[in-house]
């Protein structure tokens, strides 16, 4: 199975900061990489698919980049409502696999 | 409006069985891959299974192969997860999710909790 490694596991930042979360795949995944945001007690929400395609309705401060095995999620100007856990997921090889999550504290 | 509503969770003894259901509405169910994803208490997300739009292809994570079976009824806009030989480590919130255009899971249900305990 493809291993997805996220870093950092947790990060604390302030409103207005720029934050970057990285996700590394154990082998190339042809950019089939998605990012999710999950708040406590809620289902995950898809933010970005295909590494850099922003989902409709997601604020433009979220962006994704990368290719091959290394990907990043960037939040350009943190807002209080961005406090959540973020997961990456590869969908190139079955089984789909998720990263272990990054907890973002504002 | 796309809606996914899971049901069927509950408390089951180890070795028992349970069937989860997911009722879909607001989109053409028969056109989308569908998945089950679970989350153990305090843990991260784990993909469990998915199924092709026409039901002809399905896959399961190794830890549930031979015990869980994903299926669908396109006439009833419903997704199912038959879970047999349940173990304590299957305890989790189970979400159904729709696969979107670029393979991301773009809509999720609210989740249903399965607890496996004696």
PDB file of C-alpha atoms in Angstrom:
ATOM      1  CA  UNK A   1       0.000   0.000   0.000  1.00  0.00           C
ATOM      2  CA  UNK A   2       1.069   3.578  -0.592  1.00  0.00           C
ATOM      3  CA  UNK A   3       2.209   5.297   2.592  1.00  0.00           C
ATOM      4  CA  UNK A   4       1.291   8.957   2.988  1.00  0.00           C
ATOM      5  CA  UNK A   5       3.398  10.913   5.449  1.00  0.00           C
ATOM      6  CA  UNK A   6       2.259  14.331   6.569  1.00  0.00           C
ATOM      7  CA  UNK A   7       4.293  16.920   8.384  1.00  0.00           C
ATOM      8  CA  UNK A   8       4.100  18.484  10.785  1.00  0.00           C
ATOM      9  CA  UNK A   9       1.744  16.426  12.966  1.00  0.00           C
ATOM     10  CA  UNK A  10       0.647  19.594  14.714  1.00  0.00           C
ATOM     11  CA  UNK A  11       1.196  23.292  14.221  1.00  0.00           C
ATOM     12  CA  UNK A  12       0.216  26.408  16.104  1.00  0.00           C
ATOM     13  CA  UNK A  13      -0.067  29.707  14.274  1.00  0.00           C
ATOM     14  CA  UNK A  14      -1.721  33.099  14.528  1.00  0.00           C
ATOM     15  CA  UNK A  15      -4.455  34.798  12.575  1.00  0.00           C
ATOM     16  CA  UNK A  16      -2.983  36.184   9.362  1.00  0.00           C
ATOM     17  CA  UNK A  17      -0.043  33.757   9.284  1.00  0.00           C
ATOM     18  CA  UNK A  18       0.839  31.636   6.294  1.00  0.00           C
ATOM     19  CA  UNK A  19       0.934  27.915   6.999  1.00  0.00           C
ATOM     20  CA  UNK A  20       2.205  25.067   4.868  1.00  0.00           C
ATOM     21  CA  UNK A  21       1.476  21.385   5.422  1.00  0.00           C
ATOM     22  CA  UNK A  22       3.385  18.791   3.451  1.00  0.00           C
ATOM     23  CA  UNK A  23       2.436  15.297   2.344  1.00  0.00           C
ATOM     24  CA  UNK A  24       4.874  12.780   0.922  1.00  0.00           C
ATOM     25  CA  UNK A  25       3.842   9.606  -0.875  1.00  0.00           C
ATOM     26  CA  UNK A  26       5.946   6.455  -0.758  1.00  0.00           C
ATOM     27  CA  UNK A  27       5.857   6.390  -4.556  1.00  0.00           C
ATOM     28  CA  UNK A  28       4.581   8.595  -7.363  1.00  0.00           C
ATOM     29  CA  UNK A  29       0.810   9.072  -7.415  1.00  0.00           C
ATOM     30  CA  UNK A  30       0.299  10.983 -10.675  1.00  0.00           C
ATOM     31  CA  UNK A  31      -1.114  14.001  -8.809  1.00  0.00           C
ATOM     32  CA  UNK A  32      -4.182  12.095  -7.582  1.00  0.00           C
ATOM     33  CA  UNK A  33      -3.880  13.832  -4.249  1.00  0.00           C
ATOM     34  CA  UNK A  34      -6.679  15.380  -2.227  1.00  0.00           C
ATOM     35  CA  UNK A  35      -6.722  17.542   0.899  1.00  0.00           C
ATOM     36  CA  UNK A  36      -9.471  17.510   3.526  1.00  0.00           C
ATOM     37  CA  UNK A  37     -10.339  19.641   6.514  1.00  0.00           C
ATOM     38  CA  UNK A  38     -12.031  18.048   9.507  1.00  0.00           C
ATOM     39  CA  UNK A  39     -13.429  19.818  12.539  1.00  0.00           C
ATOM     40  CA  UNK A  40     -14.272  17.951  15.771  1.00  0.00           C
ATOM     41  CA  UNK A  41     -17.418  15.864  15.512  1.00  0.00           C
ATOM     42  CA  UNK A  42     -17.859  16.635  11.823  1.00  0.00           C
ATOM     43  CA  UNK A  43     -17.296  14.793   8.587  1.00  0.00           C
ATOM     44  CA  UNK A  44     -14.236  15.726   6.550  1.00  0.00           C
ATOM     45  CA  UNK A  45     -14.626  18.410   3.920  1.00  0.00           C
ATOM     46  CA  UNK A  46     -12.845  18.220   0.571  1.00  0.00           C
ATOM     47  CA  UNK A  47     -10.704  21.300  -0.036  1.00  0.00           C
ATOM     48  CA  UNK A  48      -8.503  20.382  -2.981  1.00  0.00           C
ATOM     49  CA  UNK A  49      -8.409  17.513  -5.454  1.00  0.00           C
ATOM     50  CA  UNK A  50      -5.960  16.516  -8.166  1.00  0.00           C
ATOM     51  CA  UNK A  51      -3.232  18.198  -6.099  1.00  0.00           C
ATOM     52  CA  UNK A  52      -4.200  21.772  -6.958  1.00  0.00           C
ATOM     53  CA  UNK A  53      -7.861  21.996  -7.987  1.00  0.00           C
ATOM     54  CA  UNK A  54      -9.758  24.080  -5.455  1.00  0.00           C
ATOM     55  CA  UNK A  55     -13.255  22.801  -4.706  1.00  0.00           C
ATOM     56  CA  UNK A  56     -16.167  25.123  -5.296  1.00  0.00           C
ATOM     57  CA  UNK A  57     -16.909  27.298  -2.286  1.00  0.00           C
ATOM     58  CA  UNK A  58     -13.519  26.811  -0.644  1.00  0.00           C
ATOM     59  CA  UNK A  59     -11.836  30.146   0.177  1.00  0.00           C
ATOM     60  CA  UNK A  60      -9.018  31.148  -2.142  1.00  0.00           C
ATOM     61  CA  UNK A  61      -6.574  31.378   0.786  1.00  0.00           C
ATOM     62  CA  UNK A  62      -6.309  27.587   0.465  1.00  0.00           C
ATOM     63  CA  UNK A  63      -4.052  26.289  -2.290  1.00  0.00           C
ATOM     64  CA  UNK A  64      -2.394  23.037  -3.201  1.00  0.00           C
ATOM     65  CA  UNK A  65       0.733  22.258  -5.156  1.00  0.00           C
ATOM     66  CA  UNK A  66       3.201  19.532  -5.874  1.00  0.00           C
ATOM     67  CA  UNK A  67       3.700  16.553  -8.127  1.00  0.00           C
ATOM     68  CA  UNK A  68       5.057  13.042  -8.092  1.00  0.00           C
ATOM     69  CA  UNK A  69       5.577  12.244  -4.442  1.00  0.00           C
ATOM     70  CA  UNK A  70       5.700  15.636  -2.697  1.00  0.00           C
ATOM     71  CA  UNK A  71       2.687  17.860  -2.155  1.00  0.00           C
ATOM     72  CA  UNK A  72       1.802  20.887  -0.081  1.00  0.00           C
ATOM     73  CA  UNK A  73      -1.313  22.549   1.253  1.00  0.00           C
ATOM     74  CA  UNK A  74      -0.875  26.253   1.922  1.00  0.00           C
ATOM     75  CA  UNK A  75      -3.203  28.522   3.820  1.00  0.00           C
ATOM     76  CA  UNK A  76      -2.115  32.018   2.899  1.00  0.00           C
ATOM     77  CA  UNK A  77      -3.718  34.073   5.666  1.00  0.00           C
ATOM     78  CA  UNK A  78      -5.038  32.074   8.570  1.00  0.00           C
ATOM     79  CA  UNK A  79      -8.513  32.741   9.882  1.00  0.00           C
ATOM     80  CA  UNK A  80      -9.906  31.552  13.224  1.00  0.00           C
ATOM     81  CA  UNK A  81     -12.247  29.138  11.462  1.00  0.00           C
ATOM     82  CA  UNK A  82      -9.275  27.314   9.902  1.00  0.00           C
ATOM     83  CA  UNK A  83      -8.572  25.600  13.217  1.00  0.00           C
ATOM     84  CA  UNK A  84      -9.021  21.931  12.302  1.00  0.00           C
ATOM     85  CA  UNK A  85      -7.218  18.728  11.393  1.00  0.00           C
ATOM     86  CA  UNK A  86      -6.066  18.413   7.791  1.00  0.00           C
ATOM     87  CA  UNK A  87      -5.578  15.149   5.913  1.00  0.00           C
ATOM     88  CA  UNK A  88      -4.078  14.295   2.569  1.00  0.00           C
ATOM     89  CA  UNK A  89      -5.276  11.281   0.570  1.00  0.00           C
ATOM     90  CA  UNK A  90      -3.887   9.528  -2.474  1.00  0.00           C
ATOM     91  CA  UNK A  91      -6.360   8.084  -4.974  1.00  0.00           C
ATOM     92  CA  UNK A  92      -3.967   6.721  -7.583  1.00  0.00           C
ATOM     93  CA  UNK A  93      -3.461   3.226  -6.208  1.00  0.00           C
ATOM     94  CA  UNK A  94      -5.976   0.996  -4.462  1.00  0.00           C
ATOM     95  CA  UNK A  95      -6.435   1.069  -1.563  1.00  0.00           C
ATOM     96  CA  UNK A  96      -6.772   4.803  -1.218  1.00  0.00           C
ATOM     97  CA  UNK A  97      -4.684   5.907   1.739  1.00  0.00           C
ATOM     98  CA  UNK A  98      -4.739   8.923   4.011  1.00  0.00           C
ATOM     99  CA  UNK A  99      -1.980  10.733   5.779  1.00  0.00           C
ATOM    100  CA  UNK A 100      -2.017  10.648   9.568  1.00  0.00           C
ATOM    101  CA  UNK A 101      -3.328  14.196   9.834  1.00  0.00           C
ATOM    102  CA  UNK A 102      -2.028  17.609  10.843  1.00  0.00           C
ATOM    103  CA  UNK A 103      -3.740  19.412  13.696  1.00  0.00           C
ATOM    104  CA  UNK A 104      -3.754  23.158  13.149  1.00  0.00           C
ATOM    105  CA  UNK A 105      -4.303  25.351  16.182  1.00  0.00           C
ATOM    106  CA  UNK A 106      -4.951  29.025  15.755  1.00  0.00           C
TER     107      UNK A 106
ATOM    108  CA  UNK B   1     -28.697  19.383  -2.741  1.00  0.00           C
ATOM    109  CA  UNK B   2     -26.480  16.332  -2.401  1.00  0.00           C
ATOM    110  CA  UNK B   3     -27.226  14.342   0.733  1.00  0.00           C
ATOM    111  CA  UNK B   4     -25.749  11.156   2.127  1.00  0.00           C
ATOM    112  CA  UNK B   5     -27.355   9.691   5.217  1.00  0.00           C
ATOM    113  CA  UNK B   6     -25.835   6.666   6.942  1.00  0.00           C
ATOM    114  CA  UNK B   7     -27.729   4.341   9.232  1.00  0.00           C
ATOM    115  CA  UNK B   8     -27.345   0.976  10.883  1.00  0.00           C
ATOM    116  CA  UNK B   9     -24.588   1.599  13.397  1.00  0.00           C
ATOM    117  CA  UNK B  10     -24.782   0.368  16.962  1.00  0.00           C
ATOM    118  CA  UNK B  11     -23.291  -1.909  19.594  1.00  0.00           C
ATOM    119  CA  UNK B  12     -22.295  -5.389  18.454  1.00  0.00           C
ATOM    120  CA  UNK B  13     -20.462  -8.184  20.210  1.00  0.00           C
ATOM    121  CA  UNK B  14     -17.152  -9.453  18.809  1.00  0.00           C
ATOM    122  CA  UNK B  15     -17.808 -11.971  16.067  1.00  0.00           C
ATOM    123  CA  UNK B  16     -21.160 -10.435  15.262  1.00  0.00           C
ATOM    124  CA  UNK B  17     -22.504  -8.899  12.060  1.00  0.00           C
ATOM    125  CA  UNK B  18     -24.055  -5.637  11.053  1.00  0.00           C
ATOM    126  CA  UNK B  19     -25.121  -3.953   7.827  1.00  0.00           C
ATOM    127  CA  UNK B  20     -24.624  -0.256   7.296  1.00  0.00           C
ATOM    128  CA  UNK B  21     -26.706   1.667   4.794  1.00  0.00           C
ATOM    129  CA  UNK B  22     -26.213   5.000   3.099  1.00  0.00           C
ATOM    130  CA  UNK B  23     -29.156   6.725   1.431  1.00  0.00           C
ATOM    131  CA  UNK B  24     -28.151   9.090  -1.339  1.00  0.00           C
ATOM    132  CA  UNK B  25     -30.136  11.928  -2.860  1.00  0.00           C
ATOM    133  CA  UNK B  26     -29.655  15.067  -4.887  1.00  0.00           C
ATOM    134  CA  UNK B  27     -27.423  13.577  -7.582  1.00  0.00           C
ATOM    135  CA  UNK B  28     -27.305  10.754 -10.119  1.00  0.00           C
ATOM    136  CA  UNK B  29     -26.200   8.000  -7.759  1.00  0.00           C
ATOM    137  CA  UNK B  30     -25.620   5.467 -10.535  1.00  0.00           C
ATOM    138  CA  UNK B  31     -22.928   7.693 -12.100  1.00  0.00           C
ATOM    139  CA  UNK B  32     -20.529   7.849  -9.167  1.00  0.00           C
ATOM    140  CA  UNK B  33     -18.007   5.650  -7.435  1.00  0.00           C
ATOM    141  CA  UNK B  34     -18.912   5.440  -3.760  1.00  0.00           C
ATOM    142  CA  UNK B  35     -16.719   4.740  -0.758  1.00  0.00           C
ATOM    143  CA  UNK B  36     -16.793   3.880   2.922  1.00  0.00           C
ATOM    144  CA  UNK B  37     -14.252   5.568   5.187  1.00  0.00           C
ATOM    145  CA  UNK B  38     -13.934   4.986   8.918  1.00  0.00           C
ATOM    146  CA  UNK B  39     -12.435   6.819  11.842  1.00  0.00           C
ATOM    147  CA  UNK B  40     -11.665   5.100  15.127  1.00  0.00           C
ATOM    148  CA  UNK B  41     -12.159   7.246  18.250  1.00  0.00           C
ATOM    149  CA  UNK B  42      -9.451   9.884  18.425  1.00  0.00           C
ATOM    150  CA  UNK B  43      -7.699   8.520  15.332  1.00  0.00           C
ATOM    151  CA  UNK B  44      -7.268   9.441  11.700  1.00  0.00           C
ATOM    152  CA  UNK B  45      -9.203   8.504   8.589  1.00  0.00           C
ATOM    153  CA  UNK B  46      -9.022   5.028   7.069  1.00  0.00           C
ATOM    154  CA  UNK B  47     -10.440   4.169   3.649  1.00  0.00           C
ATOM    155  CA  UNK B  48     -12.426   0.930   3.918  1.00  0.00           C
ATOM    156  CA  UNK B  49     -13.974   0.103   0.554  1.00  0.00           C
ATOM    157  CA  UNK B  50     -15.269   1.466  -2.708  1.00  0.00           C
ATOM    158  CA  UNK B  51     -17.509   0.345  -5.538  1.00  0.00           C
ATOM    159  CA  UNK B  52     -17.829   1.252  -9.190  1.00  0.00           C
ATOM    160  CA  UNK B  53     -20.999   3.000 -10.421  1.00  0.00           C
ATOM    161  CA  UNK B  54     -22.475  -0.163 -11.923  1.00  0.00           C
ATOM    162  CA  UNK B  55     -21.322  -2.347  -9.038  1.00  0.00           C
ATOM    163  CA  UNK B  56     -19.099  -4.462 -11.269  1.00  0.00           C
ATOM    164  CA  UNK B  57     -15.882  -3.602  -9.450  1.00  0.00           C
ATOM    165  CA  UNK B  58     -15.241  -3.226  -5.778  1.00  0.00           C
ATOM    166  CA  UNK B  59     -12.252  -3.160  -3.463  1.00  0.00           C
ATOM    167  CA  UNK B  60     -11.635  -3.385   0.254  1.00  0.00           C
ATOM    168  CA  UNK B  61      -8.729  -2.526   2.521  1.00  0.00           C
ATOM    169  CA  UNK B  62      -6.763  -5.615   3.529  1.00  0.00           C
ATOM    170  CA  UNK B  63      -7.802  -5.412   7.181  1.00  0.00           C
ATOM    171  CA  UNK B  64     -11.452  -6.063   6.262  1.00  0.00           C
ATOM    172  CA  UNK B  65     -11.103  -8.339   3.230  1.00  0.00           C
ATOM    173  CA  UNK B  66     -13.119 -11.495   3.674  1.00  0.00           C
ATOM    174  CA  UNK B  67     -15.171  -9.906   6.461  1.00  0.00           C
ATOM    175  CA  UNK B  68     -16.731  -6.772   4.924  1.00  0.00           C
ATOM    176  CA  UNK B  69     -18.536  -6.450   1.598  1.00  0.00           C
ATOM    177  CA  UNK B  70     -19.544  -3.207  -0.082  1.00  0.00           C
ATOM    178  CA  UNK B  71     -22.577  -3.256  -2.363  1.00  0.00           C
ATOM    179  CA  UNK B  72     -25.068  -0.871  -3.888  1.00  0.00           C
ATOM    180  CA  UNK B  73     -28.626  -0.723  -5.172  1.00  0.00           C
ATOM    181  CA  UNK B  74     -28.814   1.945  -7.860  1.00  0.00           C
ATOM    182  CA  UNK B  75     -32.596   1.584  -8.134  1.00  0.00           C
ATOM    183  CA  UNK B  76     -32.859   2.626  -4.491  1.00  0.00           C
ATOM    184  CA  UNK B  77     -29.952   5.095  -4.476  1.00  0.00           C
ATOM    185  CA  UNK B  78     -28.378   3.174  -1.650  1.00  0.00           C
ATOM    186  CA  UNK B  79     -24.917   2.027  -0.625  1.00  0.00           C
ATOM    187  CA  UNK B  80     -24.306  -0.772   1.846  1.00  0.00           C
ATOM    188  CA  UNK B  81     -21.518  -2.243   3.924  1.00  0.00           C
ATOM    189  CA  UNK B  82     -22.077  -5.780   5.198  1.00  0.00           C
ATOM    190  CA  UNK B  83     -19.758  -6.362   8.130  1.00  0.00           C
ATOM    191  CA  UNK B  84     -19.193  -9.875   9.487  1.00  0.00           C
ATOM    192  CA  UNK B  85     -16.802 -11.348  12.050  1.00  0.00           C
ATOM    193  CA  UNK B  86     -16.548  -7.975  13.727  1.00  0.00           C
ATOM    194  CA  UNK B  87     -13.607  -7.188  15.952  1.00  0.00           C
ATOM    195  CA  UNK B  88     -12.974  -4.581  18.626  1.00  0.00           C
ATOM    196  CA  UNK B  89     -10.624  -2.783  16.237  1.00  0.00           C
ATOM    197  CA  UNK B  90     -13.539  -2.196  13.835  1.00  0.00           C
ATOM    198  CA  UNK B  91     -15.006   0.252  16.351  1.00  0.00           C
ATOM    199  CA  UNK B  92     -15.256   3.559  14.509  1.00  0.00           C
ATOM    200  CA  UNK B  93     -17.484   6.137  12.937  1.00  0.00           C
ATOM    201  CA  UNK B  94     -18.244   4.944   9.426  1.00  0.00           C
ATOM    202  CA  UNK B  95     -18.780   7.520   6.699  1.00  0.00           C
ATOM    203  CA  UNK B  96     -20.072   7.004   3.211  1.00  0.00           C
ATOM    204  CA  UNK B  97     -18.663   9.359   0.624  1.00  0.00           C
ATOM    205  CA  UNK B  98     -19.068  10.160  -3.055  1.00  0.00           C
ATOM    206  CA  UNK B  99     -16.126  10.261  -5.428  1.00  0.00           C
ATOM    207  CA  UNK B 100     -16.025  13.459  -7.406  1.00  0.00           C
ATOM    208  CA  UNK B 101     -14.590  14.471 -10.747  1.00  0.00           C
ATOM    209  CA  UNK B 102     -10.935  14.438  -9.741  1.00  0.00           C
ATOM    210  CA  UNK B 103     -11.147  11.394  -7.432  1.00  0.00           C
ATOM    211  CA  UNK B 104     -11.555  13.408  -4.276  1.00  0.00           C
ATOM    212  CA  UNK B 105     -14.353  12.422  -1.904  1.00  0.00           C
ATOM    213  CA  UNK B 106     -16.516  15.473  -2.459  1.00  0.00           C
ATOM    214  CA  UNK B 107     -19.579  14.692  -0.352  1.00  0.00           C
ATOM    215  CA  UNK B 108     -19.735  12.840   2.954  1.00  0.00           C
ATOM    216  CA  UNK B 109     -22.487  11.653   5.197  1.00  0.00           C
ATOM    217  CA  UNK B 110     -22.664  12.550   8.866  1.00  0.00           C
ATOM    218  CA  UNK B 111     -21.320   9.152   9.887  1.00  0.00           C
ATOM    219  CA  UNK B 112     -22.693   6.268  11.914  1.00  0.00           C
ATOM    220  CA  UNK B 113     -20.956   4.842  14.975  1.00  0.00           C
ATOM    221  CA  UNK B 114     -20.145   1.161  15.237  1.00  0.00           C
ATOM    222  CA  UNK B 115     -19.014  -0.119  18.612  1.00  0.00           C
ATOM    223  CA  UNK B 116     -17.746  -3.679  18.880  1.00  0.00           C
ATOM    224  CA  UNK B 117     -17.565  -4.731  22.494  1.00  0.00           C
ATOM    225  CA  UNK B 118     -18.593  -7.546  24.788  1.00  0.00           C
TER     226      UNK B 118
END
